[in-house]
Amino acid sequence: MADVGVLGARIASSAVAPLVKKLFVKDQPGAGLVSKPVRISALVSFGREKRSVTPKDAEKIATELVRRALSTAERSEPPVTAEEATAVTHALGHSLAALGSITIEDCEAVDLGPEEFARTLHSHAAVISHGLSRDGELFYEQLLHTAALHILNFFTQRSTYIARQQTTQSRQLAQLVRAVDVLLERLPSQSAEDAGFEERYADHITGRYGTLTIYGLDAGANEWSLDTAYLSLEATREPAGQGGGLGGGLQVSSEQVLAQHDQVLLRGVAGSGKTTLVQWLAVTTASRSYDHGLAYLIGRVPFVLPMRRIVRPGTEFPIPGDFLKAVGCPVTGEQPTGWAERVLRAGRGVLLVDGIDEIAGDRRNAARRWLRELTRAFPGNLWLVTSRPSAVPESWLGTADFHELTLSPMASDDVATFVRRWHRAAGVDETEGTSLLHAVRTTPELNRLATNPLMCGMLCALHRDRRGFLPQDRKSLYEAALTMLLERRDRERELDHPDGLRIPYATQVQLLQKLAWWLIRNSRAEMDRSDALHIIGQAMPSMSLNGDAEDVYRSLLLRSGLLREPADGRVDFLHRTFQDYLGGRLAVQELDFDLLVNHSQHDEWEDVILLAIAHARPKEAEQMLRRLVGRGMPRGKLLAAAGLRYAAEVEPSVRELVEEGVGSLIPPRSITEAEELGRAGGDLVLALLPGPERVDGRTAHHVVQAASHLGNEAALHFLTRFREHPSPEVQTTLAACWPRFDRALYARDILAHLPQQRRVTVRGAEDLRTLRALGGWEDIRVLGAYRVEDLTELIVRERLVRLFLETPHPVEGLAWLSAFPRLERVRVATEVSAFTARQVPPWIELITPRSRPS
């Protein structure tokens, strides 16, 4: 039998080259600058309006390639059956047809090389090759590689490619010159002393913040390179008056938040990646190795300011000269006098203020005044302030000209990327990661948990430790994580320190609970080391521990993996999640139920209360639920409703009381009430919300808004009941909810059933492809930067009637709109007009900040 691994490569170049040329339009002279950028789809014959080659022709070419490859086997036994050869032909034709929609440029494809370019064609066409035998897969892959090799060779021979590469190099040189000019502008008269110190400080930043802890890796390998660990997520800005931002927000990649605005308040839930982003920005700025799109960091100096470290009881907020001292930077003593002020006065600072939520509520107003004074005294610097969502009110820094954005939950693709990277870093078989992803996607509880890097890391570690078994609720998940971190670390440390102090698992948990509960009760994110020693010392006599409090404290710090010393003399928990879990557990043991309920109006106590309900015995949980409802506050009723999912056992009468209490809020009577219900979350809310047949149009609109905030598959299933509701508000909201769900599922189950005139918002080429798969859309809003090629190639031209472009910098010129024959109305919302009055026909409406409706 012929070797299928090389069979596809035996086709003579004289046979392949003419077939490849048939896929592309005739070459034109010059550098091709008029049609820049030159995307591969623009070169493909069947990717143009006047079609000389169709996708079916691509399959004909694939058929000929397969036939010629098989003919090289001569008298040998064919490597695949005739039936499988047909399947290989179909797969190859499908991959070649992807040339008509692929979005990369020809020069980018050449840079990829034939192997990576072949993989790009394979993935872009979504070819399912697991239906082939192993020989069939090898035959298909080799044929695709051979075709890719000849396609790239064809690109490099085009005269426009050669001329354009020379032009590109000239342009890159000009960009480099401009970057140097920017650098010189930001370094006006820097002394040798300042420059030398900045180099040493940059080395400290890259060393201090260049790694992250990865959960579940063996001892000695638990540090993850930031380059590997960093996952680019999305941040969303909700425009005013959008009622929760149903599809109305501007999405940008997280690392670009400071490219859009100089001053940003970034909100994100616990473990969503706020601190990781702060580290990435600090290291990227300090390393001075800037990729495309990061020119805004050139010549700048990062200052990392974790609020829990710089704000202590009885101390003032630091002035710039004390920034490094406040965070315990080891090179503080070398800092030239007035250096920090000179950096900020030149507008070169990148100030990363992390964790407003981690300081006491009574200090947050002082923190706001501190930030306002600094931004006014030193304008022109970049500021990123992070916080949990509910820690500070909306527009908290609005008077200081801060723009508010929110980190979005991880999408399914982000989760898959994280899991793959985790297992690769852990050095385990990739099938384990595949198994975990399957469990997460098919188990609702796990799917809800896998929304941020912290929880994904815990799931990966637990899945590996427990040989594929995963708990399916928060209490069990945290309990399993504690067992993994405490017991396994203890075993590992015994190997390193056989004569060290051994503390049983249960005793470690009890001591950690005491530290956590003290922090919660005192509204603190960290404590002095002396306070921790005092708490441990008081507990030791009842725990039969040997040694002194210092020994026990050091053992907890080294072994548990839950405590850390962020600065000399201070201690805190690795993450607030563990603090809330352990504190809630001790609150139940100490019977502090009144204290818990009395703090139900404070957002920072929410997780503590819910986890306390999970730990409580049935009668204790019922008592808490009664009291939460009995306070008569909406937040208490919603918290009780959420608590039902945490309680192991609840009397029917108590369940009835809770459901009756939340029933006073359901159905929601306003958008605000709908948002509150959505934040309560869980299937309970869905079970209580009425269906479309029981409410009028206005109420149905609010119900849909509430359900849409959940963003899970259960909510998607619930919303399918409303997709044919006659209310225009319901239809509009359903179309706008798309970004909150899995794009493909929502398009299939909701969008495909809506009237076409309802506007949908797209934020990139992938959204446009999804709409194209539905047969096109009539009313499209494009949010953020766009490429004309994406719009003209991916929008179904015969379907588009209305187009709304909302971008800070619209593409100049309107001639490309003529590609859409049915287009009746265009709106362009921009902060700066890119058009003159003579350029704008009457069917195009320009919306500038002054003309936008309030």
PDB file of N, CA and C in Angstrom, residues 616-671:
ATOM      1  N   ALA A 616     -25.097  26.075  57.302  1.00  0.00           N
ATOM      2  CA  ALA A 616     -25.996  25.981  58.457  1.00  0.00           C
ATOM      3  C   ALA A 616     -26.794  24.685  58.455  1.00  0.00           C
ATOM      4  N   ARG A 617     -27.193  24.266  59.649  1.00  0.00           N
ATOM      5  CA  ARG A 617     -28.122  23.145  59.756  1.00  0.00           C
ATOM      6  C   ARG A 617     -29.511  23.622  59.326  1.00  0.00           C
ATOM      7  N   PRO A 618     -30.399  22.698  58.966  1.00  0.00           N
ATOM      8  CA  PRO A 618     -31.694  23.106  58.388  1.00  0.00           C
ATOM      9  C   PRO A 618     -32.435  24.160  59.207  1.00  0.00           C
ATOM     10  N   LYS A 619     -32.557  23.990  60.504  1.00  0.00           N
ATOM     11  CA  LYS A 619     -33.312  24.955  61.315  1.00  0.00           C
ATOM     12  C   LYS A 619     -32.624  26.319  61.338  1.00  0.00           C
ATOM     13  N   GLU A 620     -31.287  26.302  61.352  1.00  0.00           N
ATOM     14  CA  GLU A 620     -30.554  27.567  61.344  1.00  0.00           C
ATOM     15  C   GLU A 620     -30.723  28.289  60.005  1.00  0.00           C
ATOM     16  N   ALA A 621     -30.666  27.532  58.929  1.00  0.00           N
ATOM     17  CA  ALA A 621     -30.860  28.139  57.606  1.00  0.00           C
ATOM     18  C   ALA A 621     -32.265  28.725  57.486  1.00  0.00           C
ATOM     19  N   GLU A 622     -33.257  27.996  57.999  1.00  0.00           N
ATOM     20  CA  GLU A 622     -34.641  28.484  57.941  1.00  0.00           C
ATOM     21  C   GLU A 622     -34.794  29.774  58.729  1.00  0.00           C
ATOM     22  N   GLN A 623     -34.122  29.845  59.896  1.00  0.00           N
ATOM     23  CA  GLN A 623     -34.186  31.067  60.703  1.00  0.00           C
ATOM     24  C   GLN A 623     -33.606  32.249  59.928  1.00  0.00           C
ATOM     25  N   MET A 624     -32.496  32.054  59.237  1.00  0.00           N
ATOM     26  CA  MET A 624     -31.893  33.131  58.456  1.00  0.00           C
ATOM     27  C   MET A 624     -32.811  33.559  57.316  1.00  0.00           C
ATOM     28  N   LEU A 625     -33.425  32.597  56.641  1.00  0.00           N
ATOM     29  CA  LEU A 625     -34.305  32.927  55.520  1.00  0.00           C
ATOM     30  C   LEU A 625     -35.516  33.726  56.001  1.00  0.00           C
ATOM     31  N   ARG A 626     -36.103  33.319  57.148  1.00  0.00           N
ATOM     32  CA  ARG A 626     -37.253  34.064  57.697  1.00  0.00           C
ATOM     33  C   ARG A 626     -36.872  35.509  57.998  1.00  0.00           C
ATOM     34  N   ARG A 627     -35.695  35.684  58.625  1.00  0.00           N
ATOM     35  CA  ARG A 627     -35.278  37.024  59.020  1.00  0.00           C
ATOM     36  C   ARG A 627     -34.951  37.894  57.810  1.00  0.00           C
ATOM     37  N   LEU A 628     -34.352  37.302  56.780  1.00  0.00           N
ATOM     38  CA  LEU A 628     -34.046  38.073  55.574  1.00  0.00           C
ATOM     39  C   LEU A 628     -35.314  38.594  54.922  1.00  0.00           C
ATOM     40  N   VAL A 629     -36.341  37.747  54.854  1.00  0.00           N
ATOM     41  CA  VAL A 629     -37.617  38.174  54.282  1.00  0.00           C
ATOM     42  C   VAL A 629     -38.310  39.165  55.210  1.00  0.00           C
ATOM     43  N   GLY A 630     -38.227  38.906  56.527  1.00  0.00           N
ATOM     44  CA  GLY A 630     -38.932  39.725  57.500  1.00  0.00           C
ATOM     45  C   GLY A 630     -38.447  41.150  57.586  1.00  0.00           C
ATOM     46  N   ARG A 631     -37.237  41.428  57.110  1.00  0.00           N
ATOM     47  CA  ARG A 631     -36.734  42.812  57.140  1.00  0.00           C
ATOM     48  C   ARG A 631     -37.478  43.704  56.162  1.00  0.00           C
ATOM     49  N   GLY A 632     -38.190  43.099  55.213  1.00  0.00           N
ATOM     50  CA  GLY A 632     -39.024  43.863  54.296  1.00  0.00           C
ATOM     51  C   GLY A 632     -38.269  44.634  53.232  1.00  0.00           C
ATOM     52  N   MET A 633     -36.967  44.379  53.103  1.00  0.00           N
ATOM     53  CA  MET A 633     -36.153  45.083  52.109  1.00  0.00           C
ATOM     54  C   MET A 633     -36.034  44.226  50.850  1.00  0.00           C
ATOM     55  N   PRO A 634     -36.118  44.855  49.666  1.00  0.00           N
ATOM     56  CA  PRO A 634     -35.988  44.073  48.421  1.00  0.00           C
ATOM     57  C   PRO A 634     -34.720  43.223  48.380  1.00  0.00           C
ATOM     58  N   ARG A 635     -33.596  43.812  48.838  1.00  0.00           N
ATOM     59  CA  ARG A 635     -32.340  43.064  48.805  1.00  0.00           C
ATOM     60  C   ARG A 635     -32.408  41.819  49.678  1.00  0.00           C
ATOM     61  N   GLY A 636     -33.035  41.944  50.853  1.00  0.00           N
ATOM     62  CA  GLY A 636     -33.165  40.800  51.743  1.00  0.00           C
ATOM     63  C   GLY A 636     -34.019  39.697  51.134  1.00  0.00           C
ATOM     64  N   LYS A 637     -35.117  40.083  50.459  1.00  0.00           N
ATOM     65  CA  LYS A 637     -35.986  39.096  49.826  1.00  0.00           C
ATOM     66  C   LYS A 637     -35.271  38.367  48.696  1.00  0.00           C
ATOM     67  N   LEU A 638     -34.522  39.121  47.906  1.00  0.00           N
ATOM     68  CA  LEU A 638     -33.791  38.505  46.807  1.00  0.00           C
ATOM     69  C   LEU A 638     -32.667  37.613  47.332  1.00  0.00           C
ATOM     70  N   LEU A 639     -32.021  38.060  48.422  1.00  0.00           N
ATOM     71  CA  LEU A 639     -30.964  37.258  49.020  1.00  0.00           C
ATOM     72  C   LEU A 639     -31.532  35.954  49.579  1.00  0.00           C
ATOM     73  N   ALA A 640     -32.712  36.032  50.173  1.00  0.00           N
ATOM     74  CA  ALA A 640     -33.363  34.819  50.677  1.00  0.00           C
ATOM     75  C   ALA A 640     -33.720  33.885  49.525  1.00  0.00           C
ATOM     76  N   ALA A 641     -34.190  34.474  48.430  1.00  0.00           N
ATOM     77  CA  ALA A 641     -34.528  33.655  47.265  1.00  0.00           C
ATOM     78  C   ALA A 641     -33.281  32.956  46.725  1.00  0.00           C
ATOM     79  N   ALA A 642     -32.168  33.700  46.653  1.00  0.00           N
ATOM     80  CA  ALA A 642     -30.921  33.082  46.209  1.00  0.00           C
ATOM     81  C   ALA A 642     -30.452  32.036  47.214  1.00  0.00           C
ATOM     82  N   GLY A 643     -30.711  32.287  48.507  1.00  0.00           N
ATOM     83  CA  GLY A 643     -30.281  31.361  49.552  1.00  0.00           C
ATOM     84  C   GLY A 643     -30.983  30.019  49.506  1.00  0.00           C
ATOM     85  N   LEU A 644     -32.168  29.964  48.925  1.00  0.00           N
ATOM     86  CA  LEU A 644     -32.867  28.681  48.816  1.00  0.00           C
ATOM     87  C   LEU A 644     -32.029  27.649  48.074  1.00  0.00           C
ATOM     88  N   ARG A 645     -31.247  28.104  47.108  1.00  0.00           N
ATOM     89  CA  ARG A 645     -30.415  27.175  46.333  1.00  0.00           C
ATOM     90  C   ARG A 645     -29.239  26.652  47.150  1.00  0.00           C
ATOM     91  N   TYR A 646     -28.908  27.345  48.251  1.00  0.00           N
ATOM     92  CA  TYR A 646     -27.766  26.942  49.067  1.00  0.00           C
ATOM     93  C   TYR A 646     -28.171  26.049  50.232  1.00  0.00           C
ATOM     94  N   ALA A 647     -29.410  26.160  50.677  1.00  0.00           N
ATOM     95  CA  ALA A 647     -29.866  25.377  51.834  1.00  0.00           C
ATOM     96  C   ALA A 647     -30.130  23.932  51.438  1.00  0.00           C
ATOM     97  N   ALA A 648     -29.606  23.009  52.258  1.00  0.00           N
ATOM     98  CA  ALA A 648     -29.770  21.590  51.942  1.00  0.00           C
ATOM     99  C   ALA A 648     -31.203  21.129  52.174  1.00  0.00           C
ATOM    100  N   GLU A 649     -31.896  21.738  53.147  1.00  0.00           N
ATOM    101  CA  GLU A 649     -33.257  21.308  53.491  1.00  0.00           C
ATOM    102  C   GLU A 649     -34.036  22.507  54.020  1.00  0.00           C
ATOM    103  N   VAL A 650     -35.236  22.709  53.490  1.00  0.00           N
ATOM    104  CA  VAL A 650     -36.059  23.858  53.899  1.00  0.00           C
ATOM    105  C   VAL A 650     -37.503  23.394  54.054  1.00  0.00           C
ATOM    106  N   GLU A 651     -38.112  23.741  55.183  1.00  0.00           N
ATOM    107  CA  GLU A 651     -39.527  23.426  55.423  1.00  0.00           C
ATOM    108  C   GLU A 651     -40.396  24.063  54.343  1.00  0.00           C
ATOM    109  N   PRO A 652     -41.438  23.374  53.891  1.00  0.00           N
ATOM    110  CA  PRO A 652     -42.320  23.952  52.867  1.00  0.00           C
ATOM    111  C   PRO A 652     -42.870  25.324  53.242  1.00  0.00           C
ATOM    112  N   SER A 653     -43.178  25.515  54.539  1.00  0.00           N
ATOM    113  CA  SER A 653     -43.745  26.799  54.942  1.00  0.00           C
ATOM    114  C   SER A 653     -42.730  27.927  54.795  1.00  0.00           C
ATOM    115  N   VAL A 654     -41.469  27.627  55.076  1.00  0.00           N
ATOM    116  CA  VAL A 654     -40.423  28.644  54.931  1.00  0.00           C
ATOM    117  C   VAL A 654     -40.176  28.925  53.456  1.00  0.00           C
ATOM    118  N   ARG A 655     -40.154  27.878  52.654  1.00  0.00           N
ATOM    119  CA  ARG A 655     -39.977  28.070  51.212  1.00  0.00           C
ATOM    120  C   ARG A 655     -41.107  28.932  50.662  1.00  0.00           C
ATOM    121  N   GLU A 656     -42.322  28.670  51.163  1.00  0.00           N
ATOM    122  CA  GLU A 656     -43.488  29.446  50.716  1.00  0.00           C
ATOM    123  C   GLU A 656     -43.331  30.913  51.099  1.00  0.00           C
ATOM    124  N   LEU A 657     -42.844  31.163  52.334  1.00  0.00           N
ATOM    125  CA  LEU A 657     -42.638  32.530  52.809  1.00  0.00           C
ATOM    126  C   LEU A 657     -41.630  33.270  51.921  1.00  0.00           C
ATOM    127  N   VAL A 658     -40.530  32.583  51.578  1.00  0.00           N
ATOM    128  CA  VAL A 658     -39.495  33.204  50.747  1.00  0.00           C
ATOM    129  C   VAL A 658     -40.049  33.488  49.358  1.00  0.00           C
ATOM    130  N   GLU A 659     -40.752  32.518  48.801  1.00  0.00           N
ATOM    131  CA  GLU A 659     -41.291  32.700  47.456  1.00  0.00           C
ATOM    132  C   GLU A 659     -42.364  33.783  47.433  1.00  0.00           C
ATOM    133  N   GLU A 660     -43.100  33.887  48.538  1.00  0.00           N
ATOM    134  CA  GLU A 660     -44.100  34.948  48.640  1.00  0.00           C
ATOM    135  C   GLU A 660     -43.422  36.315  48.723  1.00  0.00           C
ATOM    136  N   GLY A 661     -42.298  36.375  49.461  1.00  0.00           N
ATOM    137  CA  GLY A 661     -41.571  37.634  49.582  1.00  0.00           C
ATOM    138  C   GLY A 661     -41.010  38.085  48.249  1.00  0.00           C
ATOM    139  N   VAL A 662     -40.380  37.157  47.534  1.00  0.00           N
ATOM    140  CA  VAL A 662     -39.825  37.532  46.236  1.00  0.00           C
ATOM    141  C   VAL A 662     -40.943  37.724  45.223  1.00  0.00           C
ATOM    142  N   GLY A 663     -42.104  37.115  45.498  1.00  0.00           N
ATOM    143  CA  GLY A 663     -43.255  37.300  44.618  1.00  0.00           C
ATOM    144  C   GLY A 663     -43.736  38.737  44.595  1.00  0.00           C
ATOM    145  N   SER A 664     -43.449  39.488  45.675  1.00  0.00           N
ATOM    146  CA  SER A 664     -43.820  40.904  45.680  1.00  0.00           C
ATOM    147  C   SER A 664     -42.949  41.710  44.715  1.00  0.00           C
ATOM    148  N   LEU A 665     -41.860  41.097  44.281  1.00  0.00           N
ATOM    149  CA  LEU A 665     -40.971  41.749  43.317  1.00  0.00           C
ATOM    150  C   LEU A 665     -41.147  41.195  41.908  1.00  0.00           C
ATOM    151  N   ILE A 666     -41.962  40.137  41.795  1.00  0.00           N
ATOM    152  CA  ILE A 666     -42.149  39.460  40.504  1.00  0.00           C
ATOM    153  C   ILE A 666     -43.626  39.446  40.168  1.00  0.00           C
ATOM    154  N   PRO A 667     -44.027  39.822  38.963  1.00  0.00           N
ATOM    155  CA  PRO A 667     -43.137  40.249  37.884  1.00  0.00           C
ATOM    156  C   PRO A 667     -42.588  41.645  38.135  1.00  0.00           C
ATOM    157  N   PRO A 668     -41.397  41.931  37.623  1.00  0.00           N
ATOM    158  CA  PRO A 668     -40.803  43.261  37.830  1.00  0.00           C
ATOM    159  C   PRO A 668     -41.662  44.338  37.170  1.00  0.00           C
ATOM    160  N   ARG A 669     -41.726  45.482  37.833  1.00  0.00           N
ATOM    161  CA  ARG A 669     -42.565  46.567  37.328  1.00  0.00           C
ATOM    162  C   ARG A 669     -41.764  47.668  36.641  1.00  0.00           C
ATOM    163  N   SER A 670     -40.443  47.520  36.617  1.00  0.00           N
ATOM    164  CA  SER A 670     -39.599  48.528  35.966  1.00  0.00           C
ATOM    165  C   SER A 670     -38.305  47.861  35.520  1.00  0.00           C
ATOM    166  N   ILE A 671     -37.549  48.574  34.721  1.00  0.00           N
ATOM    167  CA  ILE A 671     -36.260  48.049  34.276  1.00  0.00           C
ATOM    168  C   ILE A 671     -35.320  47.877  35.458  1.00  0.00           C
TER     169      ILE A 671
END
